[in-house]
Coordinates of C-alpha atoms in Angstrom, one line a residue:
X23 CA 74.1 131.4 25.7
X24 CA 71.5 129.0 26.9
X25 CA 72.4 125.8 28.8
X26 CA 71.8 122.6 26.9
X27 CA 70.9 119.4 28.7
X28 CA 70.5 116.0 27.1
X29 CA 68.4 113.1 28.5
X30 CA 70.1 109.9 27.4
X31 CA 67.6 107.7 29.2
X32 CA 70.1 106.3 31.6
X33 CA 68.9 105.4 35.1
X34 CA 70.1 107.6 38.0
X35 CA 73.0 106.2 39.9
X36 CA 71.9 104.5 43.1
X37 CA 72.5 106.4 46.4
X38 CA 75.9 105.7 47.9
X39 CA 75.4 103.5 51.0
X40 CA 76.4 105.1 54.3
X41 CA 79.7 103.9 55.6
X42 CA 79.4 101.6 58.6
X43 CA 80.2 103.1 62.0
X44 CA 81.5 100.9 64.8
X45 CA 79.2 100.8 67.8
X46 CA 81.7 102.6 70.0
X47 CA 81.3 105.7 67.7
X48 CA 77.7 105.2 66.8
X49 CA 76.5 105.1 70.4
X50 CA 78.8 107.8 71.8
X51 CA 76.7 109.8 74.3
X52 CA 75.2 113.0 72.8
X53 CA 73.6 114.3 76.0
X54 CA 74.5 114.1 79.7
X55 CA 71.5 111.9 80.2
X56 CA 73.2 109.3 78.0
X57 CA 76.4 109.4 80.0
X58 CA 76.6 106.2 82.0
X59 CA 77.5 106.1 85.6
X60 CA 78.7 109.7 86.1
X61 CA 75.7 111.2 88.0
X62 CA 77.9 113.0 90.6
X63 CA 79.8 114.9 87.9
X64 CA 76.7 115.8 86.0
X65 CA 75.0 117.1 89.1
X66 CA 78.1 119.3 90.1
X67 CA 78.4 120.6 86.6
X68 CA 74.7 121.4 86.3
X69 CA 74.7 123.3 89.5
X70 CA 77.8 125.3 88.4
X71 CA 76.0 126.3 85.1
X72 CA 72.8 127.3 86.9
X73 CA 74.6 129.5 89.3
X74 CA 77.0 130.9 86.7
X75 CA 80.0 129.6 88.6
X76 CA 81.9 128.0 85.7
X77 CA 85.6 127.2 86.1
X78 CA 88.0 128.4 83.4
X79 CA 89.7 124.9 83.2
X80 CA 88.4 121.4 83.7
X81 CA 90.4 118.2 84.2
X82 CA 88.7 114.9 83.4
X83 CA 90.4 111.8 84.7
X84 CA 89.5 108.1 84.6
X85 CA 90.3 104.7 83.0
X86 CA 90.1 104.2 79.2
X87 CA 86.6 104.2 77.7
X88 CA 84.6 105.8 80.6
X89 CA 83.8 108.9 78.5
X90 CA 86.4 111.6 79.1
X91 CA 86.5 112.9 75.6
X92 CA 82.7 112.5 75.2
X93 CA 82.2 114.4 78.4
X94 CA 84.5 117.2 77.2
X95 CA 82.4 117.6 74.0
X96 CA 79.2 117.6 76.0
X97 CA 80.6 120.4 78.2
X98 CA 81.5 122.3 75.0
X99 CA 77.9 121.8 73.9
X100 CA 76.5 122.9 77.2
X101 CA 78.5 126.1 77.3
X102 CA 77.9 127.1 73.7
X103 CA 74.3 125.9 73.2
X104 CA 71.9 128.8 72.0
X105 CA 68.7 126.7 72.0
X106 CA 66.4 125.9 69.2
X107 CA 65.2 129.5 69.0
X108 CA 68.7 130.9 69.1
X109 CA 68.1 132.8 72.4
X110 CA 69.3 130.2 75.0
X111 CA 72.3 130.3 77.3
X112 CA 74.6 127.7 78.9
X113 CA 72.6 124.7 80.0
X114 CA 73.2 121.2 81.3
X115 CA 70.7 120.0 78.7
X116 CA 71.9 121.2 75.3
X117 CA 69.3 121.1 72.7
X118 CA 71.3 119.2 70.1
X119 CA 69.6 121.0 67.2
X120 CA 71.1 124.5 67.2
X121 CA 74.1 125.2 64.9
X122 CA 76.7 125.1 67.7
X123 CA 75.4 121.8 69.0
X124 CA 75.4 120.2 65.6
X125 CA 78.8 121.5 64.6
X126 CA 80.4 120.4 67.9
X127 CA 78.8 116.9 67.6
X128 CA 80.2 116.6 64.1
X129 CA 83.6 117.9 65.2
X130 CA 83.7 120.9 62.8
X131 CA 83.1 123.9 65.0
X132 CA 85.7 126.5 64.4
X133 CA 85.8 127.6 68.1
X134 CA 86.1 124.2 69.6
X135 CA 89.6 123.0 69.0
X136 CA 90.6 119.4 69.9
X137 CA 94.3 118.6 70.3
X138 CA 95.9 115.2 70.9
X139 CA 98.8 115.8 73.4
X140 CA 100.3 112.5 72.4
X141 CA 101.3 113.8 69.0
X142 CA 101.6 117.5 70.0
X143 CA 103.8 117.4 73.0
X144 CA 106.2 120.3 72.5
X145 CA 106.2 123.8 73.8
X146 CA 105.6 125.2 70.2
X147 CA 102.2 123.4 70.1
X148 CA 101.2 125.0 73.4
X149 CA 102.5 128.4 72.2
X150 CA 100.1 128.2 69.3
X151 CA 97.2 127.7 71.7
X152 CA 98.4 130.6 73.9
X153 CA 98.6 133.0 70.9
X154 CA 95.2 131.9 69.5
X155 CA 93.5 132.2 72.8
X156 CA 93.9 136.0 72.8
X157 CA 91.4 136.3 70.0
X158 CA 87.7 136.2 70.6
X159 CA 85.6 133.3 69.5
X160 CA 84.4 133.5 65.9
X161 CA 80.8 132.5 66.4
X162 CA 80.4 130.7 69.7
X163 CA 80.0 132.0 73.2
X164 CA 83.3 130.4 74.4
X165 CA 86.4 129.4 72.6
X166 CA 87.1 125.9 74.0
X167 CA 90.3 123.9 73.8
X168 CA 90.0 120.1 74.4
X169 CA 93.4 118.6 75.1
X170 CA 93.3 114.8 75.2
X171 CA 96.0 112.7 77.1
X172 CA 97.3 116.0 78.5
X173 CA 99.8 114.1 80.7
X174 CA 101.9 113.5 77.5
X175 CA 102.8 117.2 77.3
X176 CA 106.5 117.9 78.0
X177 CA 107.6 119.7 81.1
X178 CA 108.4 122.9 79.1
X179 CA 105.0 122.7 77.5
X180 CA 103.3 122.6 80.9
X181 CA 105.3 125.5 82.1
X182 CA 104.4 127.6 79.1
X183 CA 100.7 126.9 79.7
X184 CA 100.7 127.8 83.4
X185 CA 100.2 131.6 83.2
X186 CA 97.5 131.4 80.5
X187 CA 95.8 128.5 82.4
X188 CA 95.7 130.6 85.6
X189 CA 94.4 133.8 84.1
X190 CA 92.8 133.0 80.7
X191 CA 90.7 135.4 78.7
X192 CA 87.1 135.5 79.8
X193 CA 86.0 133.9 76.5
X194 CA 88.3 130.8 76.8
X195 CA 87.7 127.5 78.5
X196 CA 90.2 124.6 78.8
X197 CA 89.1 121.0 78.9
X198 CA 91.9 118.5 79.7
X199 CA 91.4 114.7 79.6
X200 CA 93.9 112.1 80.9
X201 CA 94.2 108.5 82.0
X202 CA 97.3 109.1 84.1
X203 CA 96.5 112.1 86.4
X204 CA 99.6 111.3 88.5
X205 CA 101.8 112.5 85.6
X206 CA 100.1 115.9 85.5
X207 CA 102.1 118.5 87.4
X208 CA 100.5 119.7 90.6
X209 CA 100.8 123.3 89.4
X210 CA 98.4 122.4 86.6
X211 CA 96.1 120.4 88.8
X212 CA 95.7 123.3 91.2
X213 CA 94.4 125.5 88.4
X214 CA 91.7 123.1 87.2
X215 CA 88.4 121.9 88.4
X216 CA 88.9 118.2 88.6
X217 CA 86.3 115.5 87.8
X218 CA 87.1 111.9 88.4
X219 CA 85.0 109.8 86.0
X220 CA 84.1 106.5 87.7
X221 CA 84.7 103.1 86.3
X222 CA 81.3 101.9 85.0
X223 CA 79.7 99.0 86.9
X224 CA 79.1 95.7 85.2
X225 CA 75.4 95.8 85.7
X226 CA 75.1 99.3 84.1
X227 CA 77.3 98.2 81.2
X228 CA 75.2 95.1 80.6
X229 CA 72.0 97.1 80.6
X230 CA 73.5 99.6 78.1
X231 CA 74.7 96.7 75.9
X232 CA 71.1 95.3 76.0
X233 CA 69.8 98.6 74.7
X234 CA 72.4 98.7 71.9
X235 CA 71.7 95.1 70.8
X236 CA 67.9 95.9 70.6
X237 CA 68.6 99.1 68.7
X238 CA 70.7 97.1 66.2
X239 CA 67.9 94.6 65.7
X240 CA 69.6 91.6 67.3
X241 CA 69.0 89.4 70.3
X242 CA 71.4 88.5 73.1
X243 CA 71.4 86.2 76.0
X244 CA 71.7 88.0 79.4
X245 CA 74.7 85.8 80.3
X246 CA 76.5 86.8 77.1
X247 CA 76.0 90.5 77.9
X248 CA 77.2 89.9 81.5
X249 CA 80.4 88.2 80.1
X250 CA 81.0 91.2 77.8
X251 CA 80.4 93.7 80.6
X252 CA 82.8 91.8 82.9
X253 CA 85.5 91.6 80.2
X254 CA 85.1 95.4 79.5
X255 CA 86.5 96.1 83.0
X256 CA 84.5 99.3 83.4
X257 CA 85.1 100.7 79.9
X258 CA 82.1 101.4 77.7
X259 CA 84.2 101.7 74.6
X260 CA 86.0 98.4 75.2
X261 CA 82.6 96.7 75.8
X262 CA 81.1 98.1 72.7
X263 CA 84.1 96.9 70.6
X264 CA 83.6 93.4 72.1
X265 CA 79.9 93.6 71.4
X266 CA 80.6 94.6 67.8
X267 CA 82.6 91.5 67.4
X268 CA 80.0 89.3 69.1
X269 CA 77.3 90.6 66.8
X270 CA 79.5 89.8 63.8
X271 CA 79.8 86.2 65.1
X272 CA 76.0 86.1 65.6
X273 CA 75.5 87.3 62.0
X274 CA 77.7 84.5 60.6
X275 CA 76.2 81.7 62.7
X276 CA 72.6 82.9 62.8
X277 CA 70.6 83.6 65.9
X278 CA 71.5 86.1 68.6
X279 CA 74.5 86.8 70.7
X280 CA 75.1 83.6 72.8
X281 CA 77.1 83.2 75.9
X282 CA 79.0 80.2 74.5
X283 CA 80.1 82.2 71.4
X284 CA 81.2 85.1 73.6
X285 CA 83.1 82.8 75.8
X286 CA 84.9 81.1 72.9
X287 CA 85.5 84.5 71.3
X288 CA 87.2 85.9 74.4
X289 CA 89.0 82.7 75.2
X290 CA 87.3 82.5 78.6
X291 CA 86.9 79.4 80.6
X292 CA 83.4 78.1 81.3
X293 CA 82.7 79.4 84.8
X294 CA 80.5 76.5 85.6
X295 CA 83.2 74.0 84.6
X296 CA 85.7 75.9 86.7
X297 CA 83.4 75.8 89.7
X298 CA 83.2 72.1 89.3
X299 CA 87.0 72.0 89.1
X300 CA 87.2 74.1 92.3
X301 CA 85.0 71.5 94.0
X302 CA 87.4 68.7 92.9
X303 CA 90.3 70.7 94.3
X304 CA 88.6 71.0 97.6
X305 CA 87.7 67.4 97.6
X306 CA 91.3 66.3 96.9
X307 CA 90.4 64.5 93.6
X308 CA 93.7 64.8 91.7
X309 CA 92.6 62.7 88.7
X310 CA 89.3 64.5 88.4
X311 CA 90.8 68.0 88.6
X312 CA 93.5 67.2 85.9
X313 CA 90.8 65.7 83.6
X314 CA 88.7 68.8 84.0
X315 CA 91.7 71.0 83.2
X316 CA 92.5 68.9 80.1
X317 CA 88.9 69.2 78.9
X318 CA 89.0 73.0 79.1
X319 CA 92.4 73.0 77.4
X320 CA 91.1 70.8 74.5
X321 CA 88.3 73.3 74.1
X322 CA 90.9 76.0 73.4
X323 CA 90.8 77.7 76.9
X324 CA 94.1 79.2 77.9
X325 CA 95.5 77.5 81.2
X326 CA 96.2 81.0 82.5
X327 CA 92.5 81.9 82.1
X328 CA 91.6 78.8 84.1
X329 CA 93.8 79.9 87.0
X330 CA 92.6 83.4 86.7
X331 CA 89.0 82.2 87.1
X332 CA 89.9 80.0 90.0
X333 CA 91.5 83.0 91.7
X334 CA 88.3 85.0 91.0
X335 CA 86.4 82.1 92.7
X336 CA 88.5 82.2 95.8
X337 CA 88.2 85.9 95.9
X338 CA 84.4 85.7 95.5
X339 CA 84.1 83.1 98.3
X340 CA 86.2 85.4 100.6
X341 CA 84.0 88.4 99.8
X342 CA 80.9 86.3 100.5
X343 CA 82.4 85.2 103.8
X344 CA 82.9 88.8 105.0
X345 CA 79.4 89.7 104.0
X346 CA 80.0 91.8 100.9
X347 CA 76.9 92.3 98.7
X348 CA 76.9 89.9 95.8
X349 CA 77.6 91.1 92.3
X350 CA 74.2 91.4 90.5
X351 CA 75.9 90.4 87.2
X352 CA 76.7 86.9 88.6
X353 CA 74.4 84.0 87.7
X354 CA 72.2 82.8 90.6
X355 CA 73.9 79.4 90.7
X356 CA 77.3 81.1 91.0
X357 CA 76.2 83.2 93.9
X358 CA 74.7 80.2 95.6
X359 CA 77.9 78.2 95.2
X360 CA 80.0 81.0 96.6
X361 CA 77.7 81.4 99.6
X362 CA 77.9 77.7 100.3
X363 CA 81.7 77.5 100.1
X364 CA 81.9 80.7 102.3
X365 CA 79.9 78.9 105.0
X366 CA 82.3 75.9 104.9
X367 CA 85.8 77.3 104.3
X368 CA 87.7 79.2 107.0
X369 CA 89.8 82.3 106.3
X370 CA 93.1 80.4 106.8
X371 CA 92.1 77.9 104.1
X372 CA 91.0 80.6 101.7
X373 CA 94.3 82.6 102.2
X374 CA 96.3 79.4 101.5
X375 CA 94.3 78.7 98.4
X376 CA 94.8 82.2 97.2
X377 CA 98.6 82.1 97.7
X378 CA 98.9 78.7 96.0
X379 CA 96.8 79.7 93.0
X380 CA 98.6 83.1 92.7
X381 CA 102.0 81.4 92.7
X382 CA 100.7 78.9 90.1
X383 CA 99.4 81.8 87.9
X384 CA 102.8 83.5 88.0
X385 CA 104.5 80.2 87.1
X386 CA 102.2 79.4 84.2
X387 CA 102.6 83.0 82.8
X388 CA 106.4 82.4 82.5
X389 CA 106.4 78.7 81.7
X390 CA 107.6 77.2 78.4
X391 CA 104.9 74.4 78.8
X392 CA 101.9 76.2 80.2
X393 CA 99.5 73.3 80.4
X394 CA 102.0 71.1 82.2
X395 CA 102.8 73.9 84.6
X396 CA 99.1 74.4 85.3
X397 CA 98.7 70.7 86.1
X398 CA 101.6 70.9 88.5
X399 CA 100.1 74.0 90.1
X400 CA 96.7 72.3 90.7
X401 CA 98.4 69.2 92.1
X402 CA 100.3 71.4 94.5
X403 CA 97.0 73.1 95.6
X404 CA 95.5 69.6 96.3
X405 CA 98.5 68.2 98.2
X406 CA 99.5 71.4 100.1
X407 CA 96.0 71.8 101.4
X408 CA 96.3 68.4 103.1
X409 CA 99.5 69.4 105.0
X410 CA 99.8 71.1 108.3
X411 CA 101.8 74.3 108.6
X412 CA 105.6 73.9 108.9
X413 CA 105.3 75.5 112.3
X414 CA 102.9 72.7 113.4
X415 CA 105.3 70.1 112.3
X416 CA 108.2 71.7 114.2
X417 CA 106.1 71.9 117.4
X418 CA 104.9 68.3 117.1
X419 CA 108.5 67.1 116.6
X420 CA 109.7 69.3 119.6
X421 CA 106.9 67.7 121.7
X422 CA 108.2 64.2 120.8
X423 CA 105.1 63.5 118.7
X424 CA 104.9 61.9 115.3
X425 CA 103.5 64.4 112.8
X426 CA 100.3 63.2 111.2
X427 CA 100.0 64.0 107.5
X428 CA 96.9 62.8 105.8
X429 CA 97.3 61.5 102.2
X430 CA 94.9 63.0 99.7
X431 CA 91.8 60.8 99.1
X432 CA 91.8 58.6 96.1
X433 CA 88.0 58.9 95.4
X434 CA 86.2 62.1 94.7
X435 CA 84.4 63.7 97.6
X436 CA 81.1 65.5 97.3
X437 CA 81.5 69.2 96.4
X438 CA 79.7 70.1 99.7
X439 CA 82.2 68.2 101.8
X440 CA 84.3 70.3 104.2
X441 CA 87.9 70.5 102.9
X442 CA 90.7 69.3 105.1
X443 CA 93.3 72.0 105.9
X444 CA 95.4 69.9 108.3
X445 CA 94.7 66.4 109.6
X446 CA 93.7 66.1 113.3
X447 CA 96.2 64.2 115.5
X448 CA 95.6 60.5 115.9
X449 CA 93.7 59.4 119.0
X450 CA 96.9 57.9 120.6
X451 CA 98.6 61.3 120.5
X452 CA 95.7 63.7 120.7
X453 CA 95.9 65.9 123.8
X454 CA 93.1 66.0 126.4
X455 CA 90.5 68.6 125.6
X456 CA 91.5 71.9 127.2
X457 CA 89.3 73.1 130.0
X458 CA 90.7 76.5 130.8
X459 CA 91.3 79.7 128.8
X460 CA 95.1 79.3 129.5
X461 CA 95.1 75.7 128.1
X462 CA 93.1 76.8 125.0
X463 CA 95.5 79.6 124.3
X464 CA 98.6 77.3 124.8
X465 CA 97.0 74.7 122.5
X466 CA 96.4 77.2 119.7
X467 CA 100.0 78.5 120.1
X468 CA 101.5 75.0 119.8
X469 CA 99.6 74.6 116.5
X470 CA 100.8 77.8 115.0
X471 CA 97.5 79.8 115.5
X472 CA 99.2 82.6 117.4
X473 CA 96.8 85.3 116.2
X474 CA 93.8 83.4 117.4
X475 CA 95.6 82.5 120.6
X476 CA 96.2 86.2 121.3
X477 CA 92.5 86.9 120.6
X478 CA 91.6 84.3 123.2
X479 CA 94.0 86.1 125.7
X480 CA 92.4 89.5 124.9
X481 CA 88.7 88.7 124.5
X482 CA 87.7 85.4 126.0
X483 CA 85.7 86.1 129.2
X484 CA 84.2 82.6 129.9
X485 CA 81.1 82.1 131.9
X486 CA 81.3 78.3 131.4
X487 CA 84.0 75.9 130.0
X488 CA 82.8 72.3 129.8
X489 CA 84.7 70.7 126.9
X490 CA 83.7 70.6 124.1
X491 CA 81.4 73.5 125.0
X492 CA 82.4 77.0 125.8
X493 CA 80.1 79.9 126.8
X494 CA 81.6 83.4 126.6
X495 CA 80.4 86.6 128.1
X496 CA 79.7 89.6 125.8
X497 CA 79.3 92.4 128.3
X498 CA 82.3 93.8 126.5
X499 CA 82.3 93.5 122.7
X500 CA 84.2 90.7 121.0
X501 CA 85.1 90.3 117.2
X502 CA 82.1 89.1 115.2
X503 CA 83.8 85.9 113.9
X504 CA 85.7 85.1 117.1
X505 CA 83.4 82.4 118.4
X506 CA 83.0 80.6 115.0
X507 CA 86.7 80.7 114.3
X508 CA 87.6 79.4 117.7
X509 CA 85.2 76.5 117.4
X510 CA 86.5 75.6 113.9
X511 CA 90.1 75.7 115.0
X512 CA 89.5 73.6 118.1
X513 CA 87.7 71.1 116.0
X514 CA 90.5 70.9 113.5
X515 CA 93.1 70.4 116.2
X516 CA 91.4 68.1 118.6
X517 CA 89.0 66.3 116.2
X518 CA 86.1 67.0 118.6
X519 CA 83.1 69.0 117.5
X520 CA 83.2 72.2 119.7
X521 CA 80.3 74.5 120.4
X522 CA 81.2 78.1 121.3
X523 CA 78.3 80.2 122.3
X524 CA 77.8 83.7 123.8
X525 CA 75.7 85.2 126.6
X526 CA 75.0 88.6 128.0
X527 CA 76.7 87.7 131.3
X528 CA 79.9 89.6 132.3
X529 CA 82.0 86.4 132.5
X530 CA 85.4 86.0 134.2
X531 CA 88.1 88.5 133.4
X532 CA 90.1 87.8 130.3
X533 CA 93.7 86.6 130.6
X534 CA 94.9 90.0 129.7
X535 CA 92.7 91.7 132.2
X536 CA 93.8 89.3 134.9
X537 CA 97.5 89.9 134.1
X538 CA 97.0 93.7 134.2
X539 CA 95.2 93.4 137.5
X540 CA 98.0 91.3 139.0
X541 CA 100.6 93.7 137.7
X542 CA 98.7 96.7 139.2
X543 CA 98.4 94.9 142.6
X544 CA 102.1 94.0 142.6
X545 CA 103.1 97.5 141.8
X546 CA 100.8 98.9 144.6
X547 CA 102.4 96.4 147.0
X548 CA 105.9 97.5 146.0
X549 CA 105.0 101.2 146.1
X550 CA 103.6 100.9 149.6
X551 CA 106.7 99.0 150.9
X552 CA 108.7 101.2 153.5
X553 CA 111.9 101.3 151.4
X554 CA 110.2 102.4 148.1
X555 CA 107.8 104.8 149.9
X556 CA 110.8 106.5 151.6
X557 CA 112.7 106.7 148.2
X558 CA 109.7 108.3 146.5
X559 CA 109.3 110.7 149.3
X560 CA 113.0 111.6 149.2
X561 CA 113.0 112.2 145.5
X562 CA 109.8 114.1 144.4
X563 CA 108.9 113.5 140.8
X564 CA 110.5 110.0 140.7
X565 CA 108.6 107.3 138.9
X566 CA 108.3 103.6 139.4
X567 CA 109.3 102.2 136.0
X568 CA 108.4 98.6 136.6
X569 CA 108.3 95.8 139.0
X570 CA 110.9 93.0 138.5
X571 CA 110.2 89.6 140.0
X572 CA 112.3 88.5 143.0
X573 CA 115.0 86.3 141.5
X574 CA 117.1 85.8 144.7
X575 CA 118.1 82.2 145.3
X576 CA 117.8 80.9 148.9

């Protein structure tokens, strides 16, 4: 019976549009070259493949979104690739066109089994793997088991896996991925070759996002991509999800991905505005700082986000002060501002700012009225920065002096003005400028700077002391910031501008060296006295434990 067909003249149905794939899936790496920031792991794996020294089990660790599962699939490709001509072997550069490569990329290869340990935690699930692993691969070179979030397996499941994991069949490879490697038993860790996937740097993420935006036919401001990269916290998947949302915003408003849109979308505070607020805090301008905070709040910025950015600013200033390389993802004006503050703020001031802001952040996180709590936290930062340490107050009172506490200024000061950590003593009560190392150490101790005073005792070998100038010998090394910190602290205490310089001369012995020399001389004198010398001779092996000063009263 012949087939009959009828042409009714109806148009062919339009092709079904391809379903949209989110960027995190669309741009999942398909080759090791596309894997971001894991060069060390790729090199190690490539050398192992070339030398035919493949482990039977691999453990991939790292934070979310760095590419653990993608790397496991790439390893499966690398081990099972047969090349475009069907004659190839394991390679670090899988062809991507042979049947195994295509099937693995599409997640349908019969010999590459993926299991989510979060939903298959029991010993029965592992027992199925053990039973199936005895049989050879159907079509691939290796039968590969990819177990995601392996730390979720139960203790009994891990125990059941141990023997097979230690001596698996030659045709089986295990690939484990986890975000919490500390929860994986050491007995399992010892049977795996471990790769720690690194958190991806903000600069690399921003460059990757720029490539994705271009491929998607959009434009994006570099600052917008830097904001997304910073918010991703080293996770390519999280960053691509944020970028997906930012592109959707751009599509609605027209134009490209803009920094202002990303900032509003993420609820981030304007870093430029927060830098201006930080300058107001350092200048003691209470009204200006509160007005700047309210402006951010009216724009929809969370008070907790403001404090977090202020903490990041203090941290950035501190890193700049110790000489850390600047973050390339930071705008130029931000790096310049951090460097300027680093040259003006001392470490004690930065530590105090950090502690005050951190306490404010914790309070705002728990507060029933966040904006009010944030305002009180900023006021505490302004007023506390004007007060001397409690130890300073106690010592001034003990010395019979009236503590001098400077009220915060009523008018804004320039951003570049040096902040006041503690007011200098009034002229009527200010001590005479110290002209010896001992006097300098005692002055620092009276004002609570015991650590710096101890550093003076250990390292200060003066060649010249003519207040307010000090020249120190450096024939023996001294801490890099010692001279600068000493000058800053003496200026803060005395009100005079001190100048502490160094020279190549030997200088006088430090206080500690002089004390040790005096103790050695006294011990030698006692040891050579007739009574002690006779005692030491009478009792061989006896030791002189110490020399006690003569406390006899005449």
